[in-house]
Structures are given as structure tokens and as C-alpha cells.
């Protein structure tokens, strides 16, 4: 255990903390805040602003047991098509509230399974979106793709609309692991989709993996990683599996005793890190890897790396507008989340044209803490000079927090010209350190493992 010090000393293998894809985390959003503020925030978007758009498709033909996303199963496309009709109404209503001159810099289709849509329905949806929002020259259309639910015709439709980044879910290729998580996806299916997209000219492909899954071993994970490397992705996200059966009921089908313990989770993450670095990928943050030719690498090296609900991103737009059930929007002054249940979402849009429900209105101090946490999560630093420049009225708090971090994590931080910087070997502690300065930290709030 000595090799894990100071990770062991600061509780890496015991702590349960937020992932910090937002601050405050979404489980602190408050009822009706989004509804009360949605119109005010939409109309406050600047007239020449470039925004990002997220569209949530909450349907799957199979419900993978490991997944904690907001999804529901369907055996036919009738409810999917009906849902898209509601989406079109929400898009039209929201667009009417936004300034005429805005442009769309990013469009991301997530789920669920966006590739469950038929080519015809996908065409209707994207025609509506591109008719409502003019795009920028560097526009990115990214789509989450399930290789078991992605026909060549649907993939070609996405290519024809300008999809220039695909995010393909893999999780793990070991048959025993796939059986235990309810996700059967062959290596051949995944390879076929990657080859189709490459042959169609797509230059940016992401693959998503999970460590900490049931029956996952060092040997089996190495084999999965070898398969993934052979597909030559431009970017990888390798997340720790979050076992939260109290929140995602389907996870009760995964038995806790089949899961690796926290030490084993750490070793699996280390295997991925060492292997990917050895073949030329660069580590980005705590769970992403990218080729030097990928835009995420560039953002990391130029200090422009950000966090959003998809994890690490190079998206520089300050406004994110979410459409669909449970979708979250981010404005300068706070977060707004649509009604989570699909039926509730549809009822709200049919009644009001919009579906906002939960949310959070950020104070100036919330914005300061959010900036501190993003600096830690993205750059493993606490840049006192930059924070003072952005929040001059909070100089005392910034200084006091720096002192507290140095005192509490005495062998984690070193002093640099711009502030404090974490020692590289302590990077896995960053979520714990972010939690230390999180004003929403509450011992009664349940989160996921820190590793």
C-alpha cells in the first residue's frame, strides 16, 4: 500500500464525491428554478453569441444494466417518432425567444440511443434544427452511436448532414463482462461501424470505455484496450463505472460482489493510462485521452480545456441549450433542466411550448467556486492570479482558500508563479480536493467512488 501514498492518506480509495461535470452538481438543482428563469435567461443571450445545442433522445431498444442515463425501453419506433414531434415544438418555441443573430457552434445528439431514429425521422429533426440555427464555420456535429443500433443508411444520413465527430460506446469487449452488464456488442459490430465512418470521410471518432465493471480483470481489460487501440480512435473517454442502484433501478441486476474493489479500480485505470500513453495518446484531465492531432489535445495544451455534462470538452461557448426530456441548459447565470420523465416533458411542451423544471440560479460566489473547481479539474491547478483578476472583489476568499489547500493537502500542492499546482502523482485526488472547496458538500448526499 505504500506505493499509493499520499492517495491512501487522503482517502482516494474510500471517498465518494461528485464527478463535477457542473457546479453545483445536478443533484442540487432546485424544483421550479428552471421554470421561473427560463424565459429570462433565453432572452438574455447576446444577439451575436455562438451557442451550443444538446438534444436528448431518451429511448433504447435494450436497457443496459450499467447505465444511469435517463432512458426508457421501446420495441417500436412509434413513441420515438411521437417524441420527435414534441422536440420540434420545443425547438421552435425556444428559438423564437432567442435573438435573431445567434449562431450554433456545436450540436450534440445524446441519449439513450440517438441512432435509434429512422433515417426519415433523423432527417426531419436535423432539418428543423439547421433551419432554426445558422452554423459557424468551425461547427461541430457530434452524435453518440450504438453500433448495435446504427444502420448504414442512418449513419450516412448523419454524414450527409455534416456529422464530423462520432462518439461510440464500447464499455468492454469481454463476453463475461458484457453478459453481466446486459450489453451484448461484438467486436465485429463495432469494427464495422468504425470502418464505415472512416470510409465515409469522418476524421474524428471517440470511443467510450468503463473500468470497474463486474468480472473485469487486468487481463481482460488489457485485451479490450488492445482491440480499441487497433481501431485507432482520435479520442477516448475511460470512466469509472458508477454503481448507483438507488438512483438507477436497473443496476440492481449487477451484483456488488462481482465488482472490482477500489484498489482494483485504480489498477485498471492505471493500466489504461500506461498503455495509451505508450502508443502515443496524451492524457487529458483524469479520464480522457487524445491524439496530438485532436482538438481536445489542443485545448488542453493551450489552457482552454473545459468541463460540461459530457465530461472534458474544447467547447468555448458560454451558453448551452438543451432540448428533450431531462436535458440541461447552461446560461451565464445558472442551470435549467427540463422535466426528467418523458411523459412529464411531453405534457409541459404541449401545454407551454417549453419544459423547464429544475435549475439553479448562481450567485457571484457560486461562480467563483465553479471557476476554482474547473481549474482544478482541467488543469490540476489553483491559479490565484487569474482568479483574482476575474473575481477582484473576492481576493480575501481566494487567498484564504489557497492557504487552506496548502495546509490541508501539504504534500499535494507546490507553489508556482501563478498560484498552486498539484504534483502529477496526486492527480487522482482532484475530485476529492474539488469536494473540499465545494460549498454544497453534505455527508448525507450520496455520490460515486472517487476512483
CSV table of C-alpha atoms in Angstrom, one decimal:
chain,number,residue,atom,x,y,z
A,1,UNK,CA,0.0,0.0,0.0
A,2,UNK,CA,3.0,2.3,0.4
A,3,UNK,CA,3.0,3.0,-3.4
A,4,UNK,CA,-0.4,4.6,-3.1
A,5,UNK,CA,0.6,7.2,-0.5
A,6,UNK,CA,-0.5,10.0,-0.4
A,7,UNK,CA,-3.5,8.7,-2.4
A,8,UNK,CA,-4.3,6.4,0.5
A,9,UNK,CA,-3.8,9.1,3.1
A,10,UNK,CA,-6.3,11.5,1.6
A,11,UNK,CA,-8.9,8.8,1.2
A,12,UNK,CA,-8.9,8.1,-2.6
A,13,UNK,CA,-10.0,4.5,-2.1
A,14,UNK,CA,-12.8,5.3,0.3
A,15,UNK,CA,-14.2,8.7,-0.8
A,16,UNK,CA,-17.5,9.1,-2.7
A,17,UNK,CA,-17.6,12.5,-4.4
A,18,UNK,CA,-19.3,14.2,-7.4
A,19,UNK,CA,-17.9,13.9,-10.9
A,20,UNK,CA,-18.0,17.8,-11.2
A,21,UNK,CA,-19.4,18.0,-14.7
A,22,UNK,CA,-21.2,21.0,-13.3
A,23,UNK,CA,-21.0,23.2,-10.2
A,24,UNK,CA,-23.2,22.8,-8.3
A,25,UNK,CA,-23.7,19.2,-9.2
A,26,UNK,CA,-27.1,18.5,-10.8
A,27,UNK,CA,-28.4,16.7,-7.7
A,28,UNK,CA,-28.5,20.2,-6.0
A,29,UNK,CA,-30.8,21.7,-8.7
A,30,UNK,CA,-34.0,23.0,-7.1
A,31,UNK,CA,-37.6,22.5,-8.1
A,32,UNK,CA,-39.1,25.2,-10.4
A,33,UNK,CA,-36.0,27.3,-10.5
A,34,UNK,CA,-35.5,26.5,-14.2
A,35,UNK,CA,-39.2,27.2,-15.0
A,36,UNK,CA,-39.1,30.6,-13.3
A,37,UNK,CA,-35.9,31.7,-15.0
A,38,UNK,CA,-36.0,30.0,-18.4
A,39,UNK,CA,-37.5,32.9,-20.4
A,40,UNK,CA,-35.4,35.5,-18.7
A,41,UNK,CA,-32.2,33.5,-19.4
A,42,UNK,CA,-33.1,32.8,-23.0
A,43,UNK,CA,-33.8,36.4,-23.8
A,44,UNK,CA,-30.6,37.5,-22.1
A,45,UNK,CA,-28.4,35.6,-24.6
A,46,UNK,CA,-26.4,38.1,-26.5
A,47,UNK,CA,-27.5,38.9,-30.1
A,48,UNK,CA,-24.3,37.9,-31.7
A,49,UNK,CA,-23.5,35.0,-29.5
A,50,UNK,CA,-22.5,31.5,-30.6
A,51,UNK,CA,-24.3,28.8,-28.6
A,52,UNK,CA,-24.1,25.0,-28.2
A,53,UNK,CA,-27.1,22.8,-28.6
A,54,UNK,CA,-27.7,19.4,-26.9
A,55,UNK,CA,-30.6,17.2,-27.9
A,56,UNK,CA,-31.6,14.2,-25.7
A,57,UNK,CA,-33.2,11.1,-27.2
A,58,UNK,CA,-34.3,9.0,-24.2
A,59,UNK,CA,-35.0,5.7,-25.9
A,60,UNK,CA,-33.2,2.4,-26.3
A,61,UNK,CA,-34.3,-0.9,-27.7
A,62,UNK,CA,-32.4,-2.5,-24.8
A,63,UNK,CA,-31.7,-1.1,-21.4
A,64,UNK,CA,-28.1,-1.8,-20.5
A,65,UNK,CA,-28.0,-2.6,-16.8
A,66,UNK,CA,-24.9,-0.5,-16.1
A,67,UNK,CA,-26.4,2.7,-17.5
A,68,UNK,CA,-27.6,5.5,-15.2
A,69,UNK,CA,-28.7,7.8,-18.0
A,70,UNK,CA,-32.3,9.0,-18.4
A,71,UNK,CA,-33.7,6.4,-20.8
A,72,UNK,CA,-36.6,4.1,-21.4
A,73,UNK,CA,-37.1,1.0,-23.5
A,74,UNK,CA,-39.2,0.6,-26.6
A,75,UNK,CA,-39.8,-2.2,-29.1
A,76,UNK,CA,-41.2,0.1,-31.8
A,77,UNK,CA,-40.4,3.5,-33.2
A,78,UNK,CA,-43.9,4.9,-32.7
A,79,UNK,CA,-43.1,6.5,-29.3
A,80,UNK,CA,-39.8,7.8,-30.7
A,81,UNK,CA,-41.4,9.5,-33.7
A,82,UNK,CA,-44.1,11.0,-31.4
A,83,UNK,CA,-41.3,12.3,-29.1
A,84,UNK,CA,-39.5,13.9,-32.0
A,85,UNK,CA,-42.7,15.7,-32.9
A,86,UNK,CA,-42.7,17.2,-29.4
A,87,UNK,CA,-39.0,18.1,-29.8
A,88,UNK,CA,-39.8,20.1,-32.9
A,89,UNK,CA,-42.3,22.1,-31.0
A,90,UNK,CA,-39.9,22.8,-28.1
A,91,UNK,CA,-37.1,23.8,-30.6
A,92,UNK,CA,-39.5,26.3,-32.4
A,93,UNK,CA,-40.7,27.8,-29.1
A,94,UNK,CA,-37.2,28.3,-27.7
A,95,UNK,CA,-35.7,29.6,-30.9
A,96,UNK,CA,-38.5,32.3,-31.0
A,97,UNK,CA,-37.2,33.6,-27.6
A,98,UNK,CA,-33.6,33.8,-28.7
A,99,UNK,CA,-32.1,36.8,-30.5
A,100,UNK,CA,-32.1,36.6,-34.3
A,101,UNK,CA,-28.4,36.9,-34.7
A,102,UNK,CA,-27.1,34.0,-32.7
A,103,UNK,CA,-25.3,31.1,-34.4
A,104,UNK,CA,-24.8,27.4,-33.4
A,105,UNK,CA,-21.2,26.3,-32.9
A,106,UNK,CA,-21.9,22.8,-31.5
A,107,UNK,CA,-24.7,20.3,-31.9
A,108,UNK,CA,-24.6,17.1,-29.9
A,109,UNK,CA,-27.1,14.3,-30.1
A,110,UNK,CA,-27.1,12.1,-26.9
A,111,UNK,CA,-29.3,9.6,-25.1
A,112,UNK,CA,-30.4,7.0,-24.8
A,113,UNK,CA,-29.7,6.0,-28.3
A,114,UNK,CA,-29.9,8.8,-30.9
A,115,UNK,CA,-29.2,6.2,-33.6
A,116,UNK,CA,-32.5,4.5,-32.8
A,117,UNK,CA,-34.1,7.1,-35.0
A,118,UNK,CA,-35.0,6.1,-38.6
A,119,UNK,CA,-33.2,8.0,-41.3
A,120,UNK,CA,-36.5,9.7,-42.2
A,121,UNK,CA,-37.1,10.9,-38.6
A,122,UNK,CA,-33.5,12.0,-38.2
A,123,UNK,CA,-33.8,14.0,-41.4
A,124,UNK,CA,-36.9,15.7,-40.1
A,125,UNK,CA,-35.2,16.6,-36.8
A,126,UNK,CA,-32.0,17.9,-38.3
A,127,UNK,CA,-33.8,19.8,-41.0
A,128,UNK,CA,-35.7,21.6,-38.2
A,129,UNK,CA,-32.5,22.3,-36.1
A,130,UNK,CA,-30.5,23.6,-39.1
A,131,UNK,CA,-33.5,25.7,-40.2
A,132,UNK,CA,-33.7,27.3,-36.8
A,133,UNK,CA,-30.0,27.9,-36.1
A,134,UNK,CA,-27.3,29.2,-38.6
A,135,UNK,CA,-24.0,27.4,-38.1
A,136,UNK,CA,-20.4,28.8,-37.6
A,137,UNK,CA,-17.5,28.0,-39.9
A,138,UNK,CA,-16.0,25.7,-37.3
A,139,UNK,CA,-19.3,24.0,-36.5
A,140,UNK,CA,-19.2,20.5,-34.9
A,141,UNK,CA,-22.0,17.9,-35.1
A,142,UNK,CA,-21.3,15.1,-32.8
A,143,UNK,CA,-23.5,12.0,-32.2
A,144,UNK,CA,-23.5,9.2,-29.7
A,145,UNK,CA,-23.6,5.9,-31.6
A,146,UNK,CA,-24.6,2.4,-30.5
A,147,UNK,CA,-23.0,0.0,-33.0
A,148,UNK,CA,-25.9,-2.5,-32.4
A,149,UNK,CA,-28.5,0.2,-33.4
A,150,UNK,CA,-26.9,2.1,-36.2
A,151,UNK,CA,-27.8,1.2,-39.8
A,152,UNK,CA,-25.5,2.2,-42.6
A,153,UNK,CA,-28.4,4.3,-44.0
A,154,UNK,CA,-28.8,6.2,-40.7
A,155,UNK,CA,-25.0,6.7,-40.4
A,156,UNK,CA,-24.9,8.1,-44.0
A,157,UNK,CA,-27.8,10.4,-43.2
A,158,UNK,CA,-25.8,11.8,-40.3
A,159,UNK,CA,-22.7,12.2,-42.5
A,160,UNK,CA,-24.8,14.0,-45.1
A,161,UNK,CA,-25.9,16.5,-42.5
A,162,UNK,CA,-22.3,17.2,-41.6
A,163,UNK,CA,-21.6,14.9,-38.6
A,164,UNK,CA,-17.9,15.4,-38.1
A,165,UNK,CA,-17.4,13.6,-34.7
A,166,UNK,CA,-18.9,10.3,-33.6
A,167,UNK,CA,-18.8,9.0,-30.0
A,168,UNK,CA,-19.1,5.2,-30.0
A,169,UNK,CA,-20.0,3.4,-26.8
A,170,UNK,CA,-17.8,0.3,-26.2
A,171,UNK,CA,-17.6,-0.2,-22.4
A,172,UNK,CA,-15.9,-3.6,-22.6
A,173,UNK,CA,-15.4,-6.4,-25.1
A,174,UNK,CA,-15.1,-9.3,-22.7
A,175,UNK,CA,-18.1,-11.6,-23.2
A,176,UNK,CA,-18.4,-12.3,-19.4
A,177,UNK,CA,-18.4,-8.6,-18.6
A,178,UNK,CA,-21.0,-7.9,-21.3
A,179,UNK,CA,-23.2,-10.7,-20.0
A,180,UNK,CA,-23.0,-9.1,-16.5
A,181,UNK,CA,-24.0,-5.6,-17.7
A,182,UNK,CA,-26.7,-6.6,-20.2
A,183,UNK,CA,-24.8,-5.1,-23.2
A,184,UNK,CA,-24.0,-7.6,-25.9
A,185,UNK,CA,-21.9,-5.9,-28.6
A,186,UNK,CA,-19.5,-7.8,-30.7
A,187,UNK,CA,-16.1,-6.6,-31.8
A,188,UNK,CA,-17.2,-7.1,-35.4
A,189,UNK,CA,-20.2,-4.8,-35.0
A,190,UNK,CA,-18.0,-2.1,-33.5
A,191,UNK,CA,-15.3,-2.5,-36.2
A,192,UNK,CA,-17.9,-2.4,-38.9
A,193,UNK,CA,-19.2,1.0,-37.7
A,194,UNK,CA,-15.8,2.5,-37.3
A,195,UNK,CA,-14.8,1.3,-40.8
A,196,UNK,CA,-18.0,2.7,-42.3
A,197,UNK,CA,-17.4,6.1,-40.7
A,198,UNK,CA,-13.8,6.2,-41.8
A,199,UNK,CA,-14.6,5.2,-45.3
A,200,UNK,CA,-17.3,8.0,-45.4
A,201,UNK,CA,-14.6,10.5,-44.6
A,202,UNK,CA,-15.2,11.0,-40.8
A,203,UNK,CA,-11.9,12.2,-39.2
A,204,UNK,CA,-12.9,12.4,-35.6
A,205,UNK,CA,-14.0,9.3,-33.7
A,206,UNK,CA,-14.3,8.9,-30.0
A,207,UNK,CA,-14.6,5.6,-28.1
A,208,UNK,CA,-16.0,5.3,-24.6
A,209,UNK,CA,-14.9,2.6,-22.1
A,210,UNK,CA,-15.7,1.8,-18.5
A,211,UNK,CA,-13.4,0.3,-15.8
A,212,UNK,CA,-14.7,-1.1,-12.6
A,213,UNK,CA,-17.3,-3.3,-14.3
A,214,UNK,CA,-18.4,-6.8,-12.9
A,215,UNK,CA,-15.9,-9.6,-13.6
A,216,UNK,CA,-13.5,-7.1,-15.2
A,217,UNK,CA,-9.8,-8.3,-14.7
A,218,UNK,CA,-6.5,-6.7,-15.6
A,219,UNK,CA,-6.0,-9.3,-18.4
A,220,UNK,CA,-9.5,-8.9,-19.9
A,221,UNK,CA,-9.2,-5.1,-19.8
A,222,UNK,CA,-5.9,-5.2,-21.5
A,223,UNK,CA,-7.5,-7.2,-24.2
A,224,UNK,CA,-10.3,-4.7,-24.6
A,225,UNK,CA,-7.8,-1.9,-24.8
A,226,UNK,CA,-5.8,-3.7,-27.4
A,227,UNK,CA,-8.9,-4.0,-29.6
A,228,UNK,CA,-9.7,-0.4,-29.0
A,229,UNK,CA,-6.2,0.8,-30.0
A,230,UNK,CA,-6.5,-1.3,-33.2
A,231,UNK,CA,-9.5,0.8,-34.2
A,232,UNK,CA,-7.3,3.9,-34.0
A,233,UNK,CA,-9.7,6.3,-32.3
A,234,UNK,CA,-8.9,10.0,-32.1
A,235,UNK,CA,-10.1,10.4,-28.6
A,236,UNK,CA,-11.0,8.1,-25.7
A,237,UNK,CA,-13.1,8.6,-22.6
A,238,UNK,CA,-12.4,6.0,-19.9
A,239,UNK,CA,-14.7,6.4,-17.0
A,240,UNK,CA,-15.1,4.6,-13.7
A,241,UNK,CA,-18.3,2.7,-13.6
A,242,UNK,CA,-20.7,4.4,-11.2
A,243,UNK,CA,-22.7,1.8,-9.2
A,244,UNK,CA,-25.8,3.8,-8.1
A,245,UNK,CA,-28.7,1.3,-7.8
A,246,UNK,CA,-30.6,3.7,-5.5
A,247,UNK,CA,-30.8,6.1,-8.5
A,248,UNK,CA,-30.8,3.7,-11.5
A,249,UNK,CA,-33.0,0.8,-10.6
A,250,UNK,CA,-31.8,-1.4,-13.4
A,251,UNK,CA,-28.4,-1.6,-11.7
A,252,UNK,CA,-29.8,-3.9,-9.1
A,253,UNK,CA,-29.2,-6.6,-11.7
A,254,UNK,CA,-25.5,-6.0,-11.2
A,255,UNK,CA,-24.4,-7.8,-8.0
A,256,UNK,CA,-22.0,-5.7,-5.9
A,257,UNK,CA,-19.9,-8.8,-5.1
A,258,UNK,CA,-18.9,-9.1,-8.8
A,259,UNK,CA,-17.4,-5.6,-8.9
A,260,UNK,CA,-13.7,-4.8,-8.5
A,261,UNK,CA,-12.8,-3.1,-5.3
A,262,UNK,CA,-11.4,0.4,-5.3
A,263,UNK,CA,-7.8,-0.7,-5.3
A,264,UNK,CA,-8.6,-2.9,-8.4
A,265,UNK,CA,-10.4,0.0,-10.0
A,266,UNK,CA,-7.3,2.1,-9.5
A,267,UNK,CA,-5.1,-0.5,-11.1
A,268,UNK,CA,-7.5,-0.9,-14.1
A,269,UNK,CA,-7.4,2.9,-14.6
A,270,UNK,CA,-3.5,2.8,-14.4
A,271,UNK,CA,-3.3,0.0,-17.0
A,272,UNK,CA,-5.4,2.2,-19.4
A,273,UNK,CA,-3.2,5.2,-18.7
A,274,UNK,CA,0.1,3.4,-19.2
A,275,UNK,CA,-0.9,1.5,-22.3
A,276,UNK,CA,-2.5,4.5,-24.1
A,277,UNK,CA,0.5,6.8,-23.3
A,278,UNK,CA,2.8,4.1,-24.6
A,279,UNK,CA,1.1,4.2,-28.1
A,280,UNK,CA,1.1,7.9,-28.4
A,281,UNK,CA,-2.1,9.2,-26.8
A,282,UNK,CA,-1.9,12.1,-24.4
A,283,UNK,CA,-3.7,12.1,-21.0
A,284,UNK,CA,-6.4,14.8,-20.8
A,285,UNK,CA,-7.7,15.5,-17.3
A,286,UNK,CA,-8.5,12.5,-15.2
A,287,UNK,CA,-10.3,10.2,-17.7
A,288,UNK,CA,-9.8,11.3,-21.3
A,289,UNK,CA,-7.0,10.6,-23.8
A,290,UNK,CA,-6.4,12.1,-27.2
A,291,UNK,CA,-4.1,12.0,-30.1
A,292,UNK,CA,-1.9,15.2,-30.6
A,293,UNK,CA,-4.0,15.9,-33.7
A,294,UNK,CA,-7.3,16.0,-31.8
A,295,UNK,CA,-8.9,19.3,-30.8
A,296,UNK,CA,-9.1,18.2,-27.2
A,297,UNK,CA,-5.3,17.9,-27.0
A,298,UNK,CA,-5.0,21.4,-28.4
A,299,UNK,CA,-7.5,22.8,-25.9
A,300,UNK,CA,-5.6,21.1,-23.1
A,301,UNK,CA,-2.2,22.5,-24.2
A,302,UNK,CA,-3.5,26.0,-24.7
A,303,UNK,CA,-5.3,26.2,-21.4
A,304,UNK,CA,-8.8,26.2,-23.0
A,305,UNK,CA,-10.0,22.8,-21.7
A,306,UNK,CA,-13.4,22.9,-20.1
A,307,UNK,CA,-15.9,20.7,-18.3
A,308,UNK,CA,-19.5,20.1,-19.3
A,309,UNK,CA,-22.1,17.3,-18.9
A,310,UNK,CA,-20.2,15.1,-21.4
A,311,UNK,CA,-17.0,15.4,-19.4
A,312,UNK,CA,-14.0,17.2,-20.8
A,313,UNK,CA,-14.5,19.4,-23.8
A,314,UNK,CA,-12.9,22.0,-26.1
A,315,UNK,CA,-16.3,23.8,-26.4
A,316,UNK,CA,-15.7,27.5,-25.6
A,317,UNK,CA,-19.3,28.6,-25.9
A,318,UNK,CA,-20.7,30.1,-22.7
A,319,UNK,CA,-24.3,29.1,-23.4
A,320,UNK,CA,-25.6,25.5,-23.8
A,321,UNK,CA,-29.2,25.0,-24.7
A,322,UNK,CA,-30.6,21.5,-24.0
A,323,UNK,CA,-33.7,20.1,-25.8
A,324,UNK,CA,-35.6,17.0,-24.7
A,325,UNK,CA,-36.5,15.2,-21.6
A,326,UNK,CA,-34.0,15.8,-18.7
A,327,UNK,CA,-31.8,18.0,-20.9
A,328,UNK,CA,-29.9,20.6,-19.1
A,329,UNK,CA,-29.2,24.1,-20.3
A,330,UNK,CA,-26.3,26.3,-19.0
A,331,UNK,CA,-26.6,30.1,-19.1
A,332,UNK,CA,-24.3,32.7,-17.6
A,333,UNK,CA,-26.5,33.0,-14.5
A,334,UNK,CA,-27.4,29.4,-13.9
A,335,UNK,CA,-28.7,26.0,-15.0
A,336,UNK,CA,-32.1,24.9,-16.2
A,337,UNK,CA,-33.2,21.3,-16.5
A,338,UNK,CA,-36.2,20.1,-18.4
A,339,UNK,CA,-38.7,17.8,-16.8
A,340,UNK,CA,-37.0,14.4,-16.4
A,341,UNK,CA,-39.7,11.9,-17.2
A,342,UNK,CA,-40.6,11.7,-20.8
A,343,UNK,CA,-44.3,11.9,-20.2
A,344,UNK,CA,-43.9,15.0,-18.0
A,345,UNK,CA,-41.6,16.6,-20.6
A,346,UNK,CA,-44.1,16.0,-23.4
A,347,UNK,CA,-47.0,17.3,-21.3
A,348,UNK,CA,-45.1,20.5,-20.5
A,349,UNK,CA,-44.2,21.2,-24.1
A,350,UNK,CA,-47.7,20.5,-25.3
A,351,UNK,CA,-49.0,22.9,-22.7
A,352,UNK,CA,-46.4,25.7,-22.7
A,353,UNK,CA,-44.1,25.0,-25.7
A,354,UNK,CA,-41.2,24.5,-23.2
A,355,UNK,CA,-40.4,22.0,-20.5
A,356,UNK,CA,-38.1,23.7,-17.9
A,357,UNK,CA,-38.5,22.5,-14.3
A,358,UNK,CA,-35.4,22.2,-12.1
A,359,UNK,CA,-32.5,24.5,-12.0
A,360,UNK,CA,-30.1,26.6,-10.1
A,361,UNK,CA,-29.5,30.4,-10.1
A,362,UNK,CA,-25.9,31.1,-9.4
A,363,UNK,CA,-24.6,33.8,-7.1
A,364,UNK,CA,-21.3,35.6,-7.6
A,365,UNK,CA,-19.7,33.3,-5.0
A,366,UNK,CA,-21.1,30.2,-6.8
A,367,UNK,CA,-19.4,31.4,-10.0
A,368,UNK,CA,-16.1,31.8,-8.1
A,369,UNK,CA,-16.3,28.3,-6.6
A,370,UNK,CA,-17.2,26.9,-10.1
A,371,UNK,CA,-14.1,28.6,-11.6
A,372,UNK,CA,-11.9,27.2,-8.8
A,373,UNK,CA,-13.2,23.7,-9.4
A,374,UNK,CA,-12.9,23.9,-13.2
A,375,UNK,CA,-9.3,25.0,-12.9
A,376,UNK,CA,-8.6,22.0,-10.6
A,377,UNK,CA,-10.4,19.5,-12.8
A,378,UNK,CA,-9.0,20.8,-16.1
A,379,UNK,CA,-5.5,22.0,-15.2
A,380,UNK,CA,-4.8,20.5,-11.7
A,381,UNK,CA,-4.1,24.0,-10.5
A,382,UNK,CA,-5.3,26.8,-8.3
A,383,UNK,CA,-4.3,29.9,-10.2
A,384,UNK,CA,-4.6,32.6,-7.6
A,385,UNK,CA,-3.5,35.4,-10.1
A,386,UNK,CA,-6.1,34.5,-12.7
A,387,UNK,CA,-8.8,34.1,-10.1
A,388,UNK,CA,-8.1,37.5,-8.6
A,389,UNK,CA,-8.3,39.1,-12.0
A,390,UNK,CA,-11.6,37.5,-12.7
A,391,UNK,CA,-13.1,38.0,-9.2
A,392,UNK,CA,-11.3,41.1,-7.7
A,393,UNK,CA,-13.9,41.5,-5.0
A,394,UNK,CA,-13.2,38.0,-3.7
A,395,UNK,CA,-9.4,38.4,-3.2
A,396,UNK,CA,-9.5,37.5,0.5
A,397,UNK,CA,-11.5,34.4,-0.1
A,398,UNK,CA,-9.2,33.3,-2.9
A,399,UNK,CA,-6.2,33.8,-0.7
A,400,UNK,CA,-7.7,32.0,2.3
A,401,UNK,CA,-8.7,29.1,0.1
A,402,UNK,CA,-5.1,28.8,-1.2
A,403,UNK,CA,-3.8,28.8,2.3
A,404,UNK,CA,-6.3,26.1,3.3
A,405,UNK,CA,-5.4,23.9,0.4
A,406,UNK,CA,-1.7,24.2,1.2
A,407,UNK,CA,-2.3,23.3,4.9
A,408,UNK,CA,-4.8,20.5,4.3
A,409,UNK,CA,-3.0,18.9,1.3
A,410,UNK,CA,0.5,19.7,2.4
A,411,UNK,CA,2.3,17.2,0.1
A,412,UNK,CA,-0.1,17.6,-2.9
A,413,UNK,CA,0.4,21.2,-4.0
A,414,UNK,CA,3.5,23.1,-4.9
A,415,UNK,CA,3.8,26.9,-5.3
A,416,UNK,CA,4.2,28.2,-8.8
A,417,UNK,CA,4.4,31.6,-10.4
A,418,UNK,CA,0.6,31.7,-11.0
A,419,UNK,CA,-0.6,30.0,-7.8
A,420,UNK,CA,-0.7,26.4,-6.7
A,421,UNK,CA,-0.1,23.3,-8.9
A,422,UNK,CA,-0.8,19.7,-8.0
A,423,UNK,CA,2.1,17.2,-8.1
A,424,UNK,CA,1.5,14.8,-11.0
A,425,UNK,CA,1.4,11.7,-8.9
A,426,UNK,CA,-1.5,13.2,-6.9
A,427,UNK,CA,-3.8,14.0,-9.9
A,428,UNK,CA,-6.2,11.2,-9.0
A,429,UNK,CA,-7.1,13.2,-5.8
A,430,UNK,CA,-8.5,16.1,-7.8
A,431,UNK,CA,-12.2,15.3,-7.3
A,432,UNK,CA,-11.6,14.9,-3.5
A,433,UNK,CA,-9.8,18.3,-3.5
A,434,UNK,CA,-12.7,19.9,-5.5
A,435,UNK,CA,-15.1,18.5,-3.0
A,436,UNK,CA,-13.1,20.1,-0.2
A,437,UNK,CA,-13.9,23.6,-1.5
A,438,UNK,CA,-17.4,22.7,-2.6
A,439,UNK,CA,-19.9,24.6,-0.6
A,440,UNK,CA,-22.6,22.1,-1.3
A,441,UNK,CA,-20.7,19.2,0.3
A,442,UNK,CA,-23.0,17.3,2.5
A,443,UNK,CA,-22.3,14.0,4.3
A,444,UNK,CA,-25.9,12.9,3.6
A,445,UNK,CA,-25.6,13.3,-0.2
A,446,UNK,CA,-24.6,10.1,-1.9
A,447,UNK,CA,-22.1,10.2,-4.7
A,448,UNK,CA,-19.9,7.8,-6.6
A,449,UNK,CA,-16.4,6.4,-5.9
A,450,UNK,CA,-13.6,8.9,-6.3
A,451,UNK,CA,-11.6,6.5,-8.4
